[in-house]
mmCIF file of C-alpha atoms in Angstrom:
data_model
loop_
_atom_site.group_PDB
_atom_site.id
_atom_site.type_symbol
_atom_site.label_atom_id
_atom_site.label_comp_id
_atom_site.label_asym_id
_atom_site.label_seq_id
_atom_site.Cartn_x
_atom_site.Cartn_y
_atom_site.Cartn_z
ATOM 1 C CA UNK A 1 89.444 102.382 90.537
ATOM 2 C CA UNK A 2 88.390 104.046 86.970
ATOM 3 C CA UNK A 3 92.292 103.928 85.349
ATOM 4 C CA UNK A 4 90.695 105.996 82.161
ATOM 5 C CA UNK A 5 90.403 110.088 82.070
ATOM 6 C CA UNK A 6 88.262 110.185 79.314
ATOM 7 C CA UNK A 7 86.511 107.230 76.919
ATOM 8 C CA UNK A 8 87.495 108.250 72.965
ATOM 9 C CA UNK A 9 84.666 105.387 72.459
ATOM 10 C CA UNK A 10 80.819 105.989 73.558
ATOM 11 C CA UNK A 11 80.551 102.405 73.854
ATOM 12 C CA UNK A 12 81.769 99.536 76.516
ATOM 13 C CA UNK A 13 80.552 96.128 76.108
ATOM 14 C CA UNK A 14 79.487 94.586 79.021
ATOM 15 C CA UNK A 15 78.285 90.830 79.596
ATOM 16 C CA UNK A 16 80.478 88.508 77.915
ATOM 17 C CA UNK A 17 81.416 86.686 81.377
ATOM 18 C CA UNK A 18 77.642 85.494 80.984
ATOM 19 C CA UNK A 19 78.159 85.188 77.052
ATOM 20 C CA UNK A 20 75.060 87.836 76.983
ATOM 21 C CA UNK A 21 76.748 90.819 75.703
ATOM 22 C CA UNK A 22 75.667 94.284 75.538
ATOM 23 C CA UNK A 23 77.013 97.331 74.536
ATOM 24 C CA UNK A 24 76.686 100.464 77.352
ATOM 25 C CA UNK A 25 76.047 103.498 75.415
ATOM 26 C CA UNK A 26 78.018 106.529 77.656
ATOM 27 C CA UNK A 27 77.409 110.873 76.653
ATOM 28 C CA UNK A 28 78.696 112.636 75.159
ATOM 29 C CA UNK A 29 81.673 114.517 76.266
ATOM 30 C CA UNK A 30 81.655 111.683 78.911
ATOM 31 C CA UNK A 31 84.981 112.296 81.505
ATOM 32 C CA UNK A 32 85.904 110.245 84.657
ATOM 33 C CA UNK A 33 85.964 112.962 86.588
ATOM 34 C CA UNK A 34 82.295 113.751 86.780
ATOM 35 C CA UNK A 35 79.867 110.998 87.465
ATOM 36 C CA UNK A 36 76.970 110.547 85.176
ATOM 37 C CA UNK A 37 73.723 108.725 86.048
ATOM 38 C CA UNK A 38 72.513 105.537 84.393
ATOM 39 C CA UNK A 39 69.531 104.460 82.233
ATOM 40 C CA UNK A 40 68.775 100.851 82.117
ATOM 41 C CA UNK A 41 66.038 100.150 79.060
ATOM 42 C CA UNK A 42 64.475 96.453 79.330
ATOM 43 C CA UNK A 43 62.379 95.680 76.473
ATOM 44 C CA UNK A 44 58.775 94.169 76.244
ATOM 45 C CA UNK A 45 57.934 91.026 75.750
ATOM 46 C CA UNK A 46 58.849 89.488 71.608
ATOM 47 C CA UNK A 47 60.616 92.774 71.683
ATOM 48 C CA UNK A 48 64.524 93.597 72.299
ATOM 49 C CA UNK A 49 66.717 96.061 73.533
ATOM 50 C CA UNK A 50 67.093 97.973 70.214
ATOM 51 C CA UNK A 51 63.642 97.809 69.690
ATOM 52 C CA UNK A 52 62.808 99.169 72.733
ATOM 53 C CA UNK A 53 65.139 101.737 72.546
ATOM 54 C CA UNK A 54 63.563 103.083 69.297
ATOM 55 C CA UNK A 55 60.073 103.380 71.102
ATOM 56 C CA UNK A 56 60.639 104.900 73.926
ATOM 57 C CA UNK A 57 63.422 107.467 71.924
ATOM 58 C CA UNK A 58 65.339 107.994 74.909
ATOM 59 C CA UNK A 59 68.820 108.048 72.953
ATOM 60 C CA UNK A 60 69.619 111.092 71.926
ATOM 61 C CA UNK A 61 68.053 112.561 75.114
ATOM 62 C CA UNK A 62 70.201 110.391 77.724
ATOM 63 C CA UNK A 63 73.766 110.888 75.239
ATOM 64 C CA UNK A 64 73.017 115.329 75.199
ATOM 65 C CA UNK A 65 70.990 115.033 78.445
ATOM 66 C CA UNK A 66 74.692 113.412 80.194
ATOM 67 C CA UNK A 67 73.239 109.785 80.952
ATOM 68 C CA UNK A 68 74.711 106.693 80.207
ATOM 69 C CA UNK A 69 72.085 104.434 79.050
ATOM 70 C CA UNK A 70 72.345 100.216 78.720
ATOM 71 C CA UNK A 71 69.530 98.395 76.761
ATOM 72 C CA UNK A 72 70.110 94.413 77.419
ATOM 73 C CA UNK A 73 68.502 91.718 75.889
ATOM 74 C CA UNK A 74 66.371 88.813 77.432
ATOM 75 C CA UNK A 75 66.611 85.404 76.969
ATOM 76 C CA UNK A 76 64.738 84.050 73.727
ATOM 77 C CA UNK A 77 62.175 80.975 74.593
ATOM 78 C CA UNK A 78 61.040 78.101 72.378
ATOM 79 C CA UNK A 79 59.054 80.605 69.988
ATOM 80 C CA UNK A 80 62.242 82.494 69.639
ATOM 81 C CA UNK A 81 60.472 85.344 71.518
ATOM 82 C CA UNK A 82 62.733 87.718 73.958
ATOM 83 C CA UNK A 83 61.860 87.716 77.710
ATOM 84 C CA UNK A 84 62.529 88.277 81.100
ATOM 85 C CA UNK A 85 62.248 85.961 83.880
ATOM 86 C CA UNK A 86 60.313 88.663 86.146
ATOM 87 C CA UNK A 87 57.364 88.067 88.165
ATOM 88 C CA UNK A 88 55.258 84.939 88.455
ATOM 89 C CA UNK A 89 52.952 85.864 85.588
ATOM 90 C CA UNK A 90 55.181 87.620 83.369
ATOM 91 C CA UNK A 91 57.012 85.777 81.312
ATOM 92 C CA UNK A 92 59.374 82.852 81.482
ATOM 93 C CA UNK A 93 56.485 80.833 80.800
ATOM 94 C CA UNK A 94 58.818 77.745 80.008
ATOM 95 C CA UNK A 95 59.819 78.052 83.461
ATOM 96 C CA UNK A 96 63.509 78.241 82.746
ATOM 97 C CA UNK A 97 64.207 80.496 85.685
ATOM 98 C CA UNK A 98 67.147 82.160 84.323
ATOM 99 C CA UNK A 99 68.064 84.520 87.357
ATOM 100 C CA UNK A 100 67.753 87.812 85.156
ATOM 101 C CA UNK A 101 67.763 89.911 88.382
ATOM 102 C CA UNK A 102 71.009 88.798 89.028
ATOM 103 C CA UNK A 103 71.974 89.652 84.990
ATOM 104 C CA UNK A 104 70.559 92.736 85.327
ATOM 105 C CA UNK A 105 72.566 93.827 88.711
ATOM 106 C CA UNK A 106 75.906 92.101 87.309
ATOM 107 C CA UNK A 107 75.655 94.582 84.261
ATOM 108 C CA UNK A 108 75.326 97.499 86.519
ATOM 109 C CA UNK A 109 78.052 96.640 88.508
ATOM 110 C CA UNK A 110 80.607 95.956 85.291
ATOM 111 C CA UNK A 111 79.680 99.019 84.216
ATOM 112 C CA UNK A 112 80.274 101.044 87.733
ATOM 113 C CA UNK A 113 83.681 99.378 87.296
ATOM 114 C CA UNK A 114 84.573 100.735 84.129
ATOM 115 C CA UNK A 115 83.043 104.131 83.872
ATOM 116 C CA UNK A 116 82.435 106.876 86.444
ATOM 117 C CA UNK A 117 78.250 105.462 87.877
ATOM 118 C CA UNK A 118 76.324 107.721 89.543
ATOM 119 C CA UNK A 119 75.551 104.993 92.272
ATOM 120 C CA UNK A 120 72.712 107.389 93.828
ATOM 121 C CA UNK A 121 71.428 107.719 89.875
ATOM 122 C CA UNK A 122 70.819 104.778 88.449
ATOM 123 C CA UNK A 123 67.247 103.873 86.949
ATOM 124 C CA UNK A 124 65.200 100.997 85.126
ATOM 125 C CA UNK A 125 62.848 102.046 82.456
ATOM 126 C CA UNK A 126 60.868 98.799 81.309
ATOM 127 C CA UNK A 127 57.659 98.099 78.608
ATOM 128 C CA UNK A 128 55.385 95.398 79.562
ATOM 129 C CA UNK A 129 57.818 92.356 80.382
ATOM 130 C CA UNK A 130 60.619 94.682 81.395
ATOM 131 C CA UNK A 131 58.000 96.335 83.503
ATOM 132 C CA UNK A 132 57.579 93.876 85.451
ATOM 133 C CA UNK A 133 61.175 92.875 85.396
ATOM 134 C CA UNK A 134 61.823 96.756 86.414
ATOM 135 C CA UNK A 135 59.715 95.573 89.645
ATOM 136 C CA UNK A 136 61.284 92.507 90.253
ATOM 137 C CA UNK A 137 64.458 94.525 90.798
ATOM 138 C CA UNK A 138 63.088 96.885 92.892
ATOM 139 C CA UNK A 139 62.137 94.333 95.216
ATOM 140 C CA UNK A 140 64.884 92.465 94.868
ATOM 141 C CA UNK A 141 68.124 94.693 94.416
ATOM 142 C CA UNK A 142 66.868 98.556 96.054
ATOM 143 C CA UNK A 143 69.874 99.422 96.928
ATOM 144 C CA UNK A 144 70.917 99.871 93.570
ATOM 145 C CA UNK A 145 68.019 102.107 92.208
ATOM 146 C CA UNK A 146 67.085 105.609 92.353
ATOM 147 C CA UNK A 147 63.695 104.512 90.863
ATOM 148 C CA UNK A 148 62.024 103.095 88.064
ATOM 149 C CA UNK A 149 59.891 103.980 84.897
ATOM 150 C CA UNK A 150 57.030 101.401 83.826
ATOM 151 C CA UNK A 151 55.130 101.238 81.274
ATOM 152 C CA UNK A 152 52.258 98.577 81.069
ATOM 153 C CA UNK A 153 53.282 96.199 83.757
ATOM 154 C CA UNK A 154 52.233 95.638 87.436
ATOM 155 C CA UNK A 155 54.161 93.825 90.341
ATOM 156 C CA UNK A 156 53.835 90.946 92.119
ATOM 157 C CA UNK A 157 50.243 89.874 92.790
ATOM 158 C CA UNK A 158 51.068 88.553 95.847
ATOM 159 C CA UNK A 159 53.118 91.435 97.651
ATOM 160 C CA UNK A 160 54.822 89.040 99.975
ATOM 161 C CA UNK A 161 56.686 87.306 97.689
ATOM 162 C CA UNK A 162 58.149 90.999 97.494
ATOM 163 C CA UNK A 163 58.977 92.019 100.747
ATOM 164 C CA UNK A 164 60.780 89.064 101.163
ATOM 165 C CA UNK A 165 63.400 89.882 98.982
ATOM 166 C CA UNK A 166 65.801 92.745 99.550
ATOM 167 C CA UNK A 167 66.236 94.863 102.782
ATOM 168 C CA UNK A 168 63.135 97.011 103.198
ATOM 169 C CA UNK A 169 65.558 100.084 104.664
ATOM 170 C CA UNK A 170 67.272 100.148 101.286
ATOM 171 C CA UNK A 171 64.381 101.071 99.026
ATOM 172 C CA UNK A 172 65.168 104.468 98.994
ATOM 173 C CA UNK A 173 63.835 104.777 95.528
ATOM 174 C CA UNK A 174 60.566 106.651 93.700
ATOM 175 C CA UNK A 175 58.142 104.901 91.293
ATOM 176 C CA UNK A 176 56.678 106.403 88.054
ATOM 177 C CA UNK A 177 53.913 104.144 86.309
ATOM 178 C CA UNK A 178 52.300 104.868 83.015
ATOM 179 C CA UNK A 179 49.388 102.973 82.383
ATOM 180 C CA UNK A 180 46.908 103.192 79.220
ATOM 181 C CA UNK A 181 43.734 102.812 80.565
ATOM 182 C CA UNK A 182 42.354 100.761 77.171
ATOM 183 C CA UNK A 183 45.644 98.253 77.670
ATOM 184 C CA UNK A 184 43.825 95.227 76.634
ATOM 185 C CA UNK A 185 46.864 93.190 77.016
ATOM 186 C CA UNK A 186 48.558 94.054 80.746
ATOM 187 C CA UNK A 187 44.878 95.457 81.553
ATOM 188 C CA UNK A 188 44.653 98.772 84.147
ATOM 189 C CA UNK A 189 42.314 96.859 86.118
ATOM 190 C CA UNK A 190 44.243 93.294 86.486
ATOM 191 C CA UNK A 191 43.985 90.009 85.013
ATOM 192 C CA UNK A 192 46.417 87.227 84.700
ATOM 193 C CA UNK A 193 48.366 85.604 81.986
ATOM 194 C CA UNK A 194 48.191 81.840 81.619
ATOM 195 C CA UNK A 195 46.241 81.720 84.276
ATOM 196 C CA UNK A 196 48.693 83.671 86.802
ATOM 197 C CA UNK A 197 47.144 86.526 88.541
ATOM 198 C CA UNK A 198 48.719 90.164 88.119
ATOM 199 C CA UNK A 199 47.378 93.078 89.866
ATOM 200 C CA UNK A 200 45.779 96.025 88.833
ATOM 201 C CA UNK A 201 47.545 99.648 88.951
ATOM 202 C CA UNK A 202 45.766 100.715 91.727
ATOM 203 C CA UNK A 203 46.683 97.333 93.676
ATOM 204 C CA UNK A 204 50.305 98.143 92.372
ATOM 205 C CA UNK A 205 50.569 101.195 93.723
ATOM 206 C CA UNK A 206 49.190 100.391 96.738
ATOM 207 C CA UNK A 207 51.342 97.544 97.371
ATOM 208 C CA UNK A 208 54.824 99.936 96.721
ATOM 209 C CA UNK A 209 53.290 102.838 98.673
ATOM 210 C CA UNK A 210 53.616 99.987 101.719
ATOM 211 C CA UNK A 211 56.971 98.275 100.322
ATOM 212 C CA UNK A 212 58.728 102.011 100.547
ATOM 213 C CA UNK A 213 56.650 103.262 103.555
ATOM 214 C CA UNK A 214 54.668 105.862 102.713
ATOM 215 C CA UNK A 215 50.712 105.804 103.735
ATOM 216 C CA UNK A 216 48.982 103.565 101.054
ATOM 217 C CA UNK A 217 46.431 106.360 100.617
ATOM 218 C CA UNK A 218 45.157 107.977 97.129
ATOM 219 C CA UNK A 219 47.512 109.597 94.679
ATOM 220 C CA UNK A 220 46.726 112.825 94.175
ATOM 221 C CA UNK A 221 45.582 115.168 90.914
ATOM 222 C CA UNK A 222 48.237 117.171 89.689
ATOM 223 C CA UNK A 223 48.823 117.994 86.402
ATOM 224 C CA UNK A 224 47.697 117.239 82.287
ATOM 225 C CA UNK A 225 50.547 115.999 79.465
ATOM 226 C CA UNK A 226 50.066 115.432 76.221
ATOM 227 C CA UNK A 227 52.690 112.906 75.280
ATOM 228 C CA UNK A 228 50.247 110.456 73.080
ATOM 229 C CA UNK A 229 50.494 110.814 69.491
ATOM 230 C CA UNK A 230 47.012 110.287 68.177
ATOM 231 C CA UNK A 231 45.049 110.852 71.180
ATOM 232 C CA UNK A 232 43.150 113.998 71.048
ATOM 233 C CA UNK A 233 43.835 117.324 73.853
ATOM 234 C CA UNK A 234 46.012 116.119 77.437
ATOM 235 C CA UNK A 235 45.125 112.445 77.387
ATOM 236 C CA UNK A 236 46.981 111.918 80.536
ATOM 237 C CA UNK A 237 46.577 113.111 83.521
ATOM 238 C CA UNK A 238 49.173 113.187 86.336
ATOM 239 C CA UNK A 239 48.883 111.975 89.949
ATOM 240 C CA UNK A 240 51.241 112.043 92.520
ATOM 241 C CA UNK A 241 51.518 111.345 96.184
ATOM 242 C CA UNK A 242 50.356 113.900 98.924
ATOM 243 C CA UNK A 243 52.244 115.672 101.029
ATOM 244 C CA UNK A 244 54.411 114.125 103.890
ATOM 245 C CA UNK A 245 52.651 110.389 102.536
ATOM 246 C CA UNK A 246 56.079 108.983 101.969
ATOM 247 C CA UNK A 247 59.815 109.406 103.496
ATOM 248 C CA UNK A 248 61.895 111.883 102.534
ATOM 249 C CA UNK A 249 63.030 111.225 98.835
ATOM 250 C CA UNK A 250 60.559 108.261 98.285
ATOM 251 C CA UNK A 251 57.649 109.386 96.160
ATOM 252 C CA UNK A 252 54.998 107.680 93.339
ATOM 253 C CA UNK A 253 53.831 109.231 89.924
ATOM 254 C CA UNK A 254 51.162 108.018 87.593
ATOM 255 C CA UNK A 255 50.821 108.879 84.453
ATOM 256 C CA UNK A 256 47.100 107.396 83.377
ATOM 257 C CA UNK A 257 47.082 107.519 79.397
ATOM 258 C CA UNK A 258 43.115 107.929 78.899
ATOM 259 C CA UNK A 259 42.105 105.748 76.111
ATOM 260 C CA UNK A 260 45.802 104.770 75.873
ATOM 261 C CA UNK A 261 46.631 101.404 74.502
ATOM 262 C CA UNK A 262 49.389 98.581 75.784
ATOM 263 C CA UNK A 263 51.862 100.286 73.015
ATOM 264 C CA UNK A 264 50.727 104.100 73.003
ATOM 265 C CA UNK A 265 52.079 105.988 70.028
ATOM 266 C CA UNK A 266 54.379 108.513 72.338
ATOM 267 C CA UNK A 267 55.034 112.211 70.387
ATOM 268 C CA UNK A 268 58.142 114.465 70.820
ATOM 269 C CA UNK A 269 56.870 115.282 74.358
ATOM 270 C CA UNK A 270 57.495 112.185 75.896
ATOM 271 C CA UNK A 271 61.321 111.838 76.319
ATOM 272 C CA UNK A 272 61.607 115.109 77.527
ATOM 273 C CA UNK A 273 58.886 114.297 80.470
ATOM 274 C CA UNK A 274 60.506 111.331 81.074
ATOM 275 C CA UNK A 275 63.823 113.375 81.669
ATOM 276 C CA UNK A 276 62.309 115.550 84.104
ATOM 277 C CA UNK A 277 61.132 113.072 86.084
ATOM 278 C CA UNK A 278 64.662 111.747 86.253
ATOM 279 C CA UNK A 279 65.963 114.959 87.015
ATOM 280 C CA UNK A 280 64.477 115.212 89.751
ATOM 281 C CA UNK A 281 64.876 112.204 91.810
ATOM 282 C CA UNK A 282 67.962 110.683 93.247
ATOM 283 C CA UNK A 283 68.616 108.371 96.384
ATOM 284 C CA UNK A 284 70.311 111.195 98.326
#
């Protein structure tokens, strides 16, 4: 039970229980009464939640837009570089296996206990390492996602190691990947890091058009942006599943950034197409 009416403050800190804390960033004119959805922002890889939160310029956009938004940090390794412990190949490379999932979810749940959560709103938006941390929770903890936003990252090479976490009838949730398609470091095509294999975007896609069971078919065409700075025209072009290809309120977006880069310079345009893809997707 939420004993407040209205929060004076726009912040809550959350975390200190796992002496990682982090401060949970509510609207404005935030009120009890109305439940707002959630934005949580995992950074890339040497990056951090601040950081991250600066790129991607979501801010101002989630606080006037009536989001709550929560920007952790990772772990920092022996280079005193932040990570998350996400998939095999990305990136607790010391092999500390810090159970970030679990960090993640515990957040999320503080919060829901402290201000009014939108439990059929809540969404990961995650660069590179928090990409593929963004995936690990999706296979992990569905039932707590509306969807996720990824930039850069893939999922689990081998899919099974997916599907065997979480409930497969609680991934009631809708993808949206952006991928540059000159990302020389998380490349479109696949690779591995350290010598751990990550797929490519189309094996990604593939693989989460099976984990929420839609027909692992082709995306399809729709639709031009022009949300990369310095990239000339509609560098990215828009594709999104057909028709009656996935269950009801269970869908997958890509958004392929031609000649885009692993950190592509975003413009204005971006936060606000971000936003309308949140918009329009819930769990209900």
């Amino acid at each position: 039970m939420i004993s407040h009416l209205i929060v004076p403050s726009s912040n809550i800190i959350l975390g200190k229980s796992a002496n990682r804390p982090v401060s949970a960033v509510l609207p404005f004119f935030y009120h009890s009464n109305k439940a707002v959805p959630l934005i949580v922002l995992l950074h890339g890889y040497t990056a951090s939640g601040p950081v991250q939160n600066l790129y991607f310029n979501l801010h101002q956009h989630a606080r006037f837009g009536g989001y709550a938004l929560l920007y952790p940090n990772g772990l920092t390794d022996a280079y005193n570089k932040r990570y998350w412990t996400a998939t095999d190949a990305c990136c607790d490379f010391a092999h500390v296996d810090y159970d970030d999932a679990a960090y993640i979810k515990g957040l999320i749940d503080e919060l829901s206990s402290k201000a009014n959560i939108d439990q059929n709103r809540i969404f990961l938006v995650g660069h590179s390492n928090g990409a593929f941390m963004s995936y690990r929770m999706a296979c992990e903890y569905p039932e707590l996602l509306a969807g996720i936003v990824t930039l850069a990252g893939a999922t689990y090479y081998d899919n099974s190691v997916c599907t065997a976490k979480g409930d497969a009838a609680d991934r009631k949730l809708s993808i949206l990947h952006i991928h540059g398609t000159q990302d020389t470091t998380i490349r479109y095509t696949g690779g591995s890091i350290l010598g751990v294999p990550y797929p490519s975007v189309t094996q990604t896609i593939a693989s989460w058009q099976s984990n929420l069971g839609c027909t692992v078919t082709d995306l399809v065409y729709d639709s031009d942006l022009n949300i990369e700075l310095y990239l000339k025209g509609k560098e990215t072009k828009v594709y999104k599943t057909a028709d009656g290809t996935c269950p009801d309120g269970r869908d997958i977006t890509k958004w392929e950034v031609y000649g885009g880069s692993h950190m592509p310079i975003f413009g204005l345009h971006f936060p606000h197409h971000v936003f309308q893809w949140l918009n329009a997707h819930s769990r209900l």
